[in-house]
Amino acid sequence: MIRPSDVYKIGRIGKTHGVRGEVTMQFTDDIFDTADADYLVLDIDGILVPFFIDEYRFKNDSVAIMKFTDIDTPQKAQTLTDCNVFFPRSIAADTSEDISLSQIIGFKLMDAGTGNTVGTITAIDDSTINTLFEVKGEDGTELLIPASEELITDINPDTQTLTTVIPAGLL
């Protein structure tokens, strides 16, 4: 069984494409540039299901046309539309020395000054010039923490923790 902590979100299935069972996939991570996987994981009604890739090609910088094994009709492809797409953390960690922002969602955020756990990173807000970690605090509060590379002191994919210097007064 695939656990949510074993994968991270890289995109979403869009609409069907053609008559061979292909679908469009809008991706939000550049993992295809650094890692090669035989399968992707789709969230089907809350269950993480692996789908093996027969082939894919890029339509543009953020959309790919995907053909999955055993999905060979538009009707079968239709069942995959609007599903979130995930990539296995183990494959990403084995093939890339740099970790992407998408990969750290779900990591525990640690305060470098105190060594305490601040909370869990739930999302990355990159809608402004200053990228922020959206963090659900240990007490359930929602926090925004700067995601500046200068403040990050350690990222450990094995323990799924990210340690950062948190500016005084922010917490």
Short mmCIF file of N, CA and C in Angstrom, two decimals:
data_model
loop_
_atom_site.label_atom_id
_atom_site.label_comp_id
_atom_site.label_asym_id
_atom_site.label_seq_id
_atom_site.Cartn_x
_atom_site.Cartn_y
_atom_site.Cartn_z
N MET A 1 0.84 -1.18 0.00
CA MET A 1 0.00 0.00 0.00
C MET A 1 0.89 1.24 0.00
N ILE A 2 0.55 2.18 -0.84
CA ILE A 2 1.31 3.42 -0.94
C ILE A 2 0.77 4.41 0.08
N ARG A 3 1.66 4.93 0.91
CA ARG A 3 1.28 5.90 1.94
C ARG A 3 1.49 7.32 1.40
N PRO A 4 0.70 8.28 1.86
CA PRO A 4 0.88 9.67 1.40
C PRO A 4 2.30 10.19 1.67
N SER A 5 2.96 9.72 2.71
CA SER A 5 4.31 10.18 3.01
C SER A 5 5.35 9.62 2.02
N ASP A 6 4.97 8.62 1.22
CA ASP A 6 5.89 8.01 0.25
C ASP A 6 5.93 8.76 -1.08
N VAL A 7 5.03 9.72 -1.27
CA VAL A 7 4.91 10.41 -2.55
C VAL A 7 4.75 11.91 -2.31
N TYR A 8 4.91 12.68 -3.37
CA TYR A 8 4.60 14.11 -3.30
C TYR A 8 3.93 14.53 -4.61
N LYS A 9 3.08 15.53 -4.51
CA LYS A 9 2.26 15.95 -5.64
C LYS A 9 3.10 16.67 -6.68
N ILE A 10 2.91 16.26 -7.95
CA ILE A 10 3.62 16.92 -9.05
C ILE A 10 2.68 17.48 -10.10
N GLY A 11 1.38 17.24 -9.96
CA GLY A 11 0.46 17.78 -10.96
C GLY A 11 -0.94 17.22 -10.86
N ARG A 12 -1.66 17.37 -11.96
CA ARG A 12 -3.06 16.95 -12.02
C ARG A 12 -3.38 16.50 -13.44
N ILE A 13 -4.19 15.44 -13.56
CA ILE A 13 -4.64 14.98 -14.87
C ILE A 13 -5.73 15.94 -15.36
N GLY A 14 -5.59 16.35 -16.60
CA GLY A 14 -6.58 17.25 -17.21
C GLY A 14 -7.62 16.45 -17.97
N LYS A 15 -7.74 16.73 -19.24
CA LYS A 15 -8.76 16.06 -20.04
C LYS A 15 -8.15 14.94 -20.88
N THR A 16 -9.01 14.18 -21.50
CA THR A 16 -8.54 13.12 -22.38
C THR A 16 -7.97 13.74 -23.65
N HIS A 17 -7.13 12.94 -24.35
CA HIS A 17 -6.49 13.44 -25.56
C HIS A 17 -6.49 12.32 -26.60
N GLY A 18 -7.17 12.52 -27.67
CA GLY A 18 -7.16 11.53 -28.76
C GLY A 18 -8.01 10.31 -28.48
N VAL A 19 -7.77 9.25 -29.25
CA VAL A 19 -8.60 8.04 -29.17
C VAL A 19 -7.84 6.84 -28.61
N ARG A 20 -6.58 7.03 -28.23
CA ARG A 20 -5.77 5.91 -27.73
C ARG A 20 -5.76 5.79 -26.21
N GLY A 21 -6.52 6.64 -25.52
CA GLY A 21 -6.54 6.59 -24.06
C GLY A 21 -5.52 7.52 -23.42
N GLU A 22 -5.03 8.48 -24.15
CA GLU A 22 -4.08 9.43 -23.60
C GLU A 22 -4.81 10.51 -22.80
N VAL A 23 -4.08 11.11 -21.86
CA VAL A 23 -4.61 12.22 -21.07
C VAL A 23 -3.57 13.32 -21.00
N THR A 24 -4.04 14.54 -20.76
CA THR A 24 -3.10 15.63 -20.51
C THR A 24 -2.80 15.68 -19.02
N MET A 25 -1.59 16.07 -18.69
CA MET A 25 -1.21 16.23 -17.29
C MET A 25 -0.55 17.58 -17.12
N GLN A 26 -1.14 18.41 -16.27
CA GLN A 26 -0.53 19.69 -15.93
C GLN A 26 0.42 19.41 -14.77
N PHE A 27 1.71 19.70 -14.95
CA PHE A 27 2.64 19.42 -13.87
C PHE A 27 3.18 20.69 -13.25
N THR A 28 3.49 20.60 -11.97
CA THR A 28 3.94 21.75 -11.20
C THR A 28 5.36 21.56 -10.69
N ASP A 29 6.01 20.47 -11.10
CA ASP A 29 7.35 20.15 -10.63
C ASP A 29 8.18 19.73 -11.84
N ASP A 30 9.46 20.03 -11.80
CA ASP A 30 10.33 19.69 -12.94
C ASP A 30 11.01 18.33 -12.77
N ILE A 31 10.40 17.42 -12.08
CA ILE A 31 11.00 16.11 -11.80
C ILE A 31 11.33 15.35 -13.08
N PHE A 32 10.60 15.58 -14.16
CA PHE A 32 10.87 14.89 -15.42
C PHE A 32 12.24 15.26 -15.98
N ASP A 33 12.80 16.40 -15.55
CA ASP A 33 14.12 16.81 -16.00
C ASP A 33 15.24 16.09 -15.24
N THR A 34 14.94 15.58 -14.04
CA THR A 34 16.00 15.03 -13.20
C THR A 34 15.84 13.55 -12.87
N ALA A 35 14.65 13.01 -12.97
CA ALA A 35 14.43 11.61 -12.57
C ALA A 35 13.58 10.90 -13.61
N ASP A 36 13.73 9.60 -13.67
CA ASP A 36 12.98 8.78 -14.61
C ASP A 36 12.29 7.67 -13.84
N ALA A 37 10.98 7.64 -13.89
CA ALA A 37 10.21 6.62 -13.18
C ALA A 37 9.38 5.82 -14.18
N ASP A 38 9.17 4.56 -13.86
CA ASP A 38 8.33 3.71 -14.70
C ASP A 38 6.85 3.95 -14.46
N TYR A 39 6.54 4.58 -13.32
CA TYR A 39 5.14 4.78 -12.95
C TYR A 39 4.95 6.10 -12.23
N LEU A 40 3.70 6.55 -12.23
CA LEU A 40 3.26 7.68 -11.43
C LEU A 40 2.14 7.18 -10.55
N VAL A 41 1.85 7.91 -9.49
CA VAL A 41 0.81 7.51 -8.56
C VAL A 41 -0.34 8.51 -8.68
N LEU A 42 -1.56 7.98 -8.88
CA LEU A 42 -2.74 8.83 -8.99
C LEU A 42 -3.63 8.62 -7.78
N ASP A 43 -4.26 9.70 -7.35
CA ASP A 43 -5.22 9.64 -6.25
C ASP A 43 -6.59 9.34 -6.86
N ILE A 44 -7.03 8.09 -6.72
CA ILE A 44 -8.32 7.66 -7.24
C ILE A 44 -9.26 7.49 -6.06
N ASP A 45 -10.18 8.43 -5.90
CA ASP A 45 -11.16 8.39 -4.80
C ASP A 45 -10.50 8.19 -3.44
N GLY A 46 -9.38 8.90 -3.21
CA GLY A 46 -8.71 8.84 -1.92
C GLY A 46 -7.73 7.70 -1.76
N ILE A 47 -7.56 6.88 -2.78
CA ILE A 47 -6.62 5.75 -2.73
C ILE A 47 -5.49 6.04 -3.71
N LEU A 48 -4.25 5.88 -3.25
CA LEU A 48 -3.10 6.12 -4.10
C LEU A 48 -2.81 4.86 -4.91
N VAL A 49 -2.92 5.00 -6.24
CA VAL A 49 -2.82 3.86 -7.15
C VAL A 49 -1.68 4.12 -8.15
N PRO A 50 -0.74 3.16 -8.30
CA PRO A 50 0.31 3.34 -9.30
C PRO A 50 -0.20 3.05 -10.71
N PHE A 51 0.22 3.87 -11.66
CA PHE A 51 -0.08 3.68 -13.08
C PHE A 51 1.23 3.69 -13.83
N PHE A 52 1.51 2.61 -14.56
CA PHE A 52 2.74 2.52 -15.32
C PHE A 52 2.64 3.34 -16.60
N ILE A 53 3.73 4.01 -16.93
CA ILE A 53 3.77 4.91 -18.07
C ILE A 53 4.22 4.14 -19.30
N ASP A 54 3.39 4.16 -20.36
CA ASP A 54 3.81 3.59 -21.64
C ASP A 54 4.67 4.61 -22.39
N GLU A 55 4.20 5.85 -22.42
CA GLU A 55 4.94 6.91 -23.09
C GLU A 55 4.39 8.26 -22.65
N TYR A 56 5.20 9.28 -22.87
CA TYR A 56 4.74 10.66 -22.64
C TYR A 56 5.52 11.59 -23.55
N ARG A 57 4.91 12.73 -23.80
CA ARG A 57 5.58 13.76 -24.59
C ARG A 57 5.10 15.11 -24.07
N PHE A 58 5.97 16.08 -24.17
CA PHE A 58 5.64 17.41 -23.68
C PHE A 58 4.85 18.18 -24.73
N LYS A 59 3.77 18.77 -24.28
CA LYS A 59 2.96 19.64 -25.14
C LYS A 59 3.50 21.06 -25.05
N ASN A 60 3.87 21.48 -23.83
CA ASN A 60 4.51 22.77 -23.59
C ASN A 60 5.27 22.67 -22.26
N ASP A 61 5.64 23.80 -21.69
CA ASP A 61 6.45 23.80 -20.46
C ASP A 61 5.73 23.27 -19.23
N SER A 62 4.41 23.22 -19.25
CA SER A 62 3.69 22.79 -18.05
C SER A 62 2.66 21.69 -18.31
N VAL A 63 2.59 21.18 -19.54
CA VAL A 63 1.62 20.14 -19.88
C VAL A 63 2.31 19.03 -20.65
N ALA A 64 2.00 17.79 -20.27
CA ALA A 64 2.49 16.62 -20.99
C ALA A 64 1.30 15.77 -21.41
N ILE A 65 1.46 15.04 -22.50
CA ILE A 65 0.47 14.05 -22.93
C ILE A 65 0.96 12.70 -22.42
N MET A 66 0.16 12.05 -21.56
CA MET A 66 0.56 10.79 -20.92
C MET A 66 -0.24 9.62 -21.48
N LYS A 67 0.42 8.50 -21.66
CA LYS A 67 -0.23 7.25 -22.06
C LYS A 67 0.16 6.21 -21.00
N PHE A 68 -0.85 5.74 -20.25
CA PHE A 68 -0.62 4.76 -19.21
C PHE A 68 -0.95 3.35 -19.71
N THR A 69 -0.27 2.37 -19.17
CA THR A 69 -0.50 0.96 -19.50
C THR A 69 -1.95 0.60 -19.18
N ASP A 70 -2.59 -0.14 -20.08
CA ASP A 70 -3.97 -0.64 -19.93
C ASP A 70 -5.04 0.45 -19.99
N ILE A 71 -4.67 1.69 -20.19
CA ILE A 71 -5.65 2.76 -20.44
C ILE A 71 -5.59 3.02 -21.93
N ASP A 72 -6.49 2.35 -22.67
CA ASP A 72 -6.38 2.36 -24.13
C ASP A 72 -7.62 2.84 -24.87
N THR A 73 -8.58 3.39 -24.12
CA THR A 73 -9.76 3.97 -24.76
C THR A 73 -10.06 5.33 -24.11
N PRO A 74 -10.75 6.20 -24.82
CA PRO A 74 -11.13 7.48 -24.21
C PRO A 74 -12.00 7.29 -22.97
N GLN A 75 -12.80 6.23 -22.95
CA GLN A 75 -13.67 5.98 -21.79
C GLN A 75 -12.84 5.64 -20.54
N LYS A 76 -11.83 4.81 -20.71
CA LYS A 76 -10.95 4.49 -19.58
C LYS A 76 -10.17 5.73 -19.15
N ALA A 77 -9.71 6.50 -20.11
CA ALA A 77 -8.95 7.72 -19.81
C ALA A 77 -9.82 8.73 -19.06
N GLN A 78 -11.10 8.77 -19.39
CA GLN A 78 -12.02 9.71 -18.74
C GLN A 78 -12.07 9.49 -17.23
N THR A 79 -11.90 8.24 -16.79
CA THR A 79 -11.95 7.94 -15.35
C THR A 79 -10.77 8.54 -14.58
N LEU A 80 -9.74 8.96 -15.29
CA LEU A 80 -8.56 9.53 -14.64
C LEU A 80 -8.57 11.05 -14.57
N THR A 81 -9.48 11.69 -15.30
CA THR A 81 -9.49 13.16 -15.34
C THR A 81 -9.72 13.73 -13.95
N ASP A 82 -9.06 14.83 -13.69
CA ASP A 82 -9.12 15.57 -12.42
C ASP A 82 -8.45 14.86 -11.25
N CYS A 83 -7.71 13.79 -11.50
CA CYS A 83 -6.98 13.12 -10.43
C CYS A 83 -5.67 13.85 -10.16
N ASN A 84 -5.29 13.95 -8.90
CA ASN A 84 -3.98 14.48 -8.55
C ASN A 84 -2.92 13.43 -8.88
N VAL A 85 -1.75 13.89 -9.32
CA VAL A 85 -0.66 13.01 -9.72
C VAL A 85 0.50 13.19 -8.74
N PHE A 86 1.07 12.07 -8.31
CA PHE A 86 2.15 12.08 -7.33
C PHE A 86 3.36 11.33 -7.87
N PHE A 87 4.53 11.68 -7.33
CA PHE A 87 5.79 11.04 -7.72
C PHE A 87 6.39 10.37 -6.49
N PRO A 88 6.96 9.18 -6.64
CA PRO A 88 7.55 8.47 -5.49
C PRO A 88 8.78 9.22 -4.95
N ARG A 89 8.77 9.52 -3.65
CA ARG A 89 9.89 10.21 -3.02
C ARG A 89 11.19 9.41 -3.14
N SER A 90 11.10 8.09 -3.07
CA SER A 90 12.31 7.26 -3.10
C SER A 90 13.04 7.40 -4.44
N ILE A 91 12.31 7.49 -5.53
CA ILE A 91 12.95 7.64 -6.85
C ILE A 91 13.54 9.04 -6.98
N ALA A 92 12.82 10.04 -6.51
CA ALA A 92 13.32 11.42 -6.59
C ALA A 92 14.59 11.57 -5.76
N ALA A 93 14.62 10.98 -4.58
CA ALA A 93 15.80 11.09 -3.71
C ALA A 93 17.00 10.36 -4.28
N ASP A 94 16.78 9.24 -4.96
CA ASP A 94 17.87 8.45 -5.52
C ASP A 94 18.50 9.10 -6.74
N THR A 95 17.75 9.91 -7.46
CA THR A 95 18.25 10.40 -8.75
C THR A 95 18.57 11.88 -8.78
N SER A 96 18.27 12.60 -7.73
CA SER A 96 18.50 14.05 -7.75
C SER A 96 19.22 14.48 -6.49
N GLU A 97 20.28 15.28 -6.67
CA GLU A 97 20.98 15.78 -5.50
C GLU A 97 20.28 17.02 -4.95
N ASP A 98 19.54 17.73 -5.78
CA ASP A 98 18.77 18.89 -5.33
C ASP A 98 17.34 18.46 -5.06
N ILE A 99 16.76 19.04 -4.03
CA ILE A 99 15.39 18.72 -3.68
C ILE A 99 14.51 19.89 -4.10
N SER A 100 13.37 19.60 -4.70
CA SER A 100 12.48 20.67 -5.17
C SER A 100 11.53 21.08 -4.06
N LEU A 101 10.93 22.24 -4.21
CA LEU A 101 9.97 22.71 -3.20
C LEU A 101 8.79 21.75 -3.07
N SER A 102 8.36 21.15 -4.18
CA SER A 102 7.23 20.22 -4.12
C SER A 102 7.54 19.01 -3.25
N GLN A 103 8.80 18.60 -3.23
CA GLN A 103 9.18 17.41 -2.47
C GLN A 103 9.11 17.62 -0.96
N ILE A 104 9.21 18.86 -0.49
CA ILE A 104 9.25 19.07 0.96
C ILE A 104 7.88 19.25 1.59
N ILE A 105 6.83 19.26 0.79
CA ILE A 105 5.49 19.31 1.36
C ILE A 105 5.27 18.02 2.16
N GLY A 106 4.86 18.19 3.40
CA GLY A 106 4.71 17.04 4.31
C GLY A 106 5.88 16.89 5.26
N PHE A 107 6.99 17.61 5.01
CA PHE A 107 8.14 17.57 5.91
C PHE A 107 7.81 18.32 7.21
N LYS A 108 8.47 17.93 8.29
CA LYS A 108 8.40 18.67 9.55
C LYS A 108 9.34 19.86 9.46
N LEU A 109 8.88 21.03 9.89
CA LEU A 109 9.70 22.23 9.90
C LEU A 109 10.28 22.40 11.30
N MET A 110 11.61 22.49 11.37
CA MET A 110 12.31 22.62 12.64
C MET A 110 12.91 24.03 12.74
N ASP A 111 12.89 24.59 13.96
CA ASP A 111 13.50 25.89 14.23
C ASP A 111 14.97 25.67 14.55
N ALA A 112 15.86 26.23 13.74
CA ALA A 112 17.30 26.04 13.95
C ALA A 112 17.76 26.62 15.28
N GLY A 113 17.12 27.68 15.74
CA GLY A 113 17.52 28.33 16.99
C GLY A 113 17.23 27.50 18.22
N THR A 114 16.07 26.86 18.24
CA THR A 114 15.66 26.11 19.43
C THR A 114 15.73 24.60 19.24
N GLY A 115 15.72 24.15 17.99
CA GLY A 115 15.69 22.71 17.73
C GLY A 115 14.31 22.11 17.86
N ASN A 116 13.31 22.96 18.11
CA ASN A 116 11.92 22.49 18.27
C ASN A 116 11.22 22.33 16.94
N THR A 117 10.24 21.42 16.91
CA THR A 117 9.39 21.26 15.74
C THR A 117 8.35 22.37 15.74
N VAL A 118 8.28 23.10 14.63
CA VAL A 118 7.32 24.19 14.50
C VAL A 118 5.99 23.64 14.00
N GLY A 119 6.04 22.70 13.04
CA GLY A 119 4.83 22.11 12.47
C GLY A 119 5.17 21.36 11.20
N THR A 120 4.13 21.12 10.40
CA THR A 120 4.27 20.38 9.15
C THR A 120 4.03 21.32 7.97
N ILE A 121 4.92 21.25 6.98
CA ILE A 121 4.76 22.08 5.78
C ILE A 121 3.61 21.51 4.97
N THR A 122 2.56 22.31 4.76
CA THR A 122 1.37 21.85 4.05
C THR A 122 1.32 22.34 2.61
N ALA A 123 2.02 23.45 2.33
CA ALA A 123 2.00 24.01 0.97
C ALA A 123 3.13 25.02 0.83
N ILE A 124 3.39 25.40 -0.41
CA ILE A 124 4.38 26.43 -0.72
C ILE A 124 3.63 27.57 -1.40
N ASP A 125 3.76 28.78 -0.86
CA ASP A 125 3.12 29.95 -1.46
C ASP A 125 4.18 30.72 -2.24
N ASP A 126 4.15 30.57 -3.56
CA ASP A 126 5.11 31.28 -4.39
C ASP A 126 4.40 32.30 -5.29
N SER A 127 3.27 32.80 -4.80
CA SER A 127 2.49 33.76 -5.59
C SER A 127 3.07 35.17 -5.53
N THR A 128 4.00 35.41 -4.59
CA THR A 128 4.65 36.71 -4.51
C THR A 128 6.15 36.53 -4.68
N ILE A 129 6.88 37.62 -4.66
CA ILE A 129 8.33 37.54 -4.84
C ILE A 129 9.00 36.80 -3.67
N ASN A 130 8.38 36.85 -2.49
CA ASN A 130 8.91 36.15 -1.32
C ASN A 130 8.17 34.83 -1.14
N THR A 131 8.86 33.73 -1.42
CA THR A 131 8.26 32.41 -1.27
C THR A 131 8.11 32.10 0.22
N LEU A 132 6.96 31.49 0.55
CA LEU A 132 6.66 31.18 1.95
C LEU A 132 6.27 29.72 2.11
N PHE A 133 6.64 29.14 3.26
CA PHE A 133 6.14 27.82 3.64
C PHE A 133 4.82 28.04 4.37
N GLU A 134 3.78 27.33 3.96
CA GLU A 134 2.54 27.31 4.72
C GLU A 134 2.66 26.13 5.67
N VAL A 135 2.60 26.41 6.98
CA VAL A 135 2.88 25.41 8.00
C VAL A 135 1.69 25.28 8.92
N LYS A 136 1.32 24.03 9.20
CA LYS A 136 0.31 23.77 10.22
C LYS A 136 1.07 23.49 11.50
N GLY A 137 0.92 24.41 12.47
CA GLY A 137 1.66 24.32 13.72
C GLY A 137 1.26 23.11 14.55
N GLU A 138 2.11 22.78 15.50
CA GLU A 138 1.85 21.65 16.39
C GLU A 138 0.53 21.83 17.14
N ASP A 139 0.14 23.10 17.39
CA ASP A 139 -1.11 23.38 18.10
C ASP A 139 -2.28 23.62 17.15
N GLY A 140 -2.08 23.39 15.84
CA GLY A 140 -3.15 23.52 14.86
C GLY A 140 -3.23 24.88 14.19
N THR A 141 -2.39 25.82 14.59
CA THR A 141 -2.42 27.15 13.98
C THR A 141 -1.78 27.10 12.59
N GLU A 142 -2.19 28.01 11.74
CA GLU A 142 -1.63 28.14 10.39
C GLU A 142 -0.56 29.23 10.43
N LEU A 143 0.64 28.90 9.95
CA LEU A 143 1.76 29.83 9.97
C LEU A 143 2.31 30.03 8.57
N LEU A 144 2.88 31.20 8.32
CA LEU A 144 3.62 31.48 7.09
C LEU A 144 5.06 31.77 7.49
N ILE A 145 5.98 30.96 6.98
CA ILE A 145 7.40 31.06 7.33
C ILE A 145 8.19 31.33 6.05
N PRO A 146 9.12 32.30 6.06
CA PRO A 146 9.92 32.57 4.86
C PRO A 146 10.67 31.32 4.38
N ALA A 147 10.68 31.12 3.07
CA ALA A 147 11.32 29.94 2.48
C ALA A 147 12.61 30.33 1.77
N SER A 148 13.30 31.31 2.29
CA SER A 148 14.53 31.79 1.69
C SER A 148 15.66 30.78 1.85
N GLU A 149 16.41 30.54 0.78
CA GLU A 149 17.53 29.58 0.83
C GLU A 149 18.56 29.98 1.87
N GLU A 150 18.72 31.29 2.11
CA GLU A 150 19.70 31.76 3.09
C GLU A 150 19.32 31.36 4.51
N LEU A 151 18.02 31.12 4.77
CA LEU A 151 17.58 30.77 6.12
C LEU A 151 17.54 29.26 6.37
N ILE A 152 17.52 28.47 5.30
CA ILE A 152 17.44 27.01 5.45
C ILE A 152 18.82 26.48 5.79
N THR A 153 18.91 25.76 6.93
CA THR A 153 20.21 25.23 7.36
C THR A 153 20.37 23.75 7.06
N ASP A 154 19.26 23.01 6.94
CA ASP A 154 19.38 21.58 6.67
C ASP A 154 18.07 21.04 6.10
N ILE A 155 18.20 20.13 5.14
CA ILE A 155 17.06 19.39 4.60
C ILE A 155 17.44 17.91 4.67
N ASN A 156 16.64 17.12 5.38
CA ASN A 156 16.94 15.71 5.52
C ASN A 156 15.78 14.88 4.94
N PRO A 157 15.93 14.37 3.70
CA PRO A 157 14.86 13.59 3.10
C PRO A 157 14.58 12.27 3.85
N ASP A 158 15.60 11.72 4.52
CA ASP A 158 15.41 10.46 5.24
C ASP A 158 14.45 10.61 6.41
N THR A 159 14.62 11.70 7.18
CA THR A 159 13.73 11.93 8.33
C THR A 159 12.58 12.86 7.96
N GLN A 160 12.57 13.35 6.75
CA GLN A 160 11.57 14.29 6.24
C GLN A 160 11.44 15.51 7.16
N THR A 161 12.60 16.13 7.39
CA THR A 161 12.65 17.36 8.19
C THR A 161 13.39 18.44 7.43
N LEU A 162 12.98 19.68 7.66
CA LEU A 162 13.64 20.85 7.10
C LEU A 162 13.90 21.78 8.27
N THR A 163 15.17 22.17 8.45
CA THR A 163 15.54 23.06 9.55
C THR A 163 15.84 24.44 8.97
N THR A 164 15.26 25.45 9.57
CA THR A 164 15.43 26.82 9.07
C THR A 164 15.57 27.79 10.23
N VAL A 165 16.26 28.90 9.99
CA VAL A 165 16.35 29.99 10.94
C VAL A 165 15.05 30.79 10.81
N ILE A 166 14.33 30.87 11.89
CA ILE A 166 13.05 31.60 11.87
C ILE A 166 13.32 32.98 12.48
N PRO A 167 13.04 34.05 11.71
CA PRO A 167 13.30 35.40 12.22
C PRO A 167 12.60 35.66 13.56
N ALA A 168 13.28 36.43 14.41
CA ALA A 168 12.76 36.73 15.74
C ALA A 168 11.38 37.37 15.66
N GLY A 169 10.51 36.96 16.55
CA GLY A 169 9.17 37.53 16.64
C GLY A 169 8.16 36.94 15.67
N LEU A 170 8.60 36.07 14.77
CA LEU A 170 7.69 35.51 13.76
C LEU A 170 6.74 34.50 14.38
N LEU A 171 7.21 33.75 15.35
CA LEU A 171 6.36 32.76 16.01
C LEU A 171 5.64 33.38 17.17
#
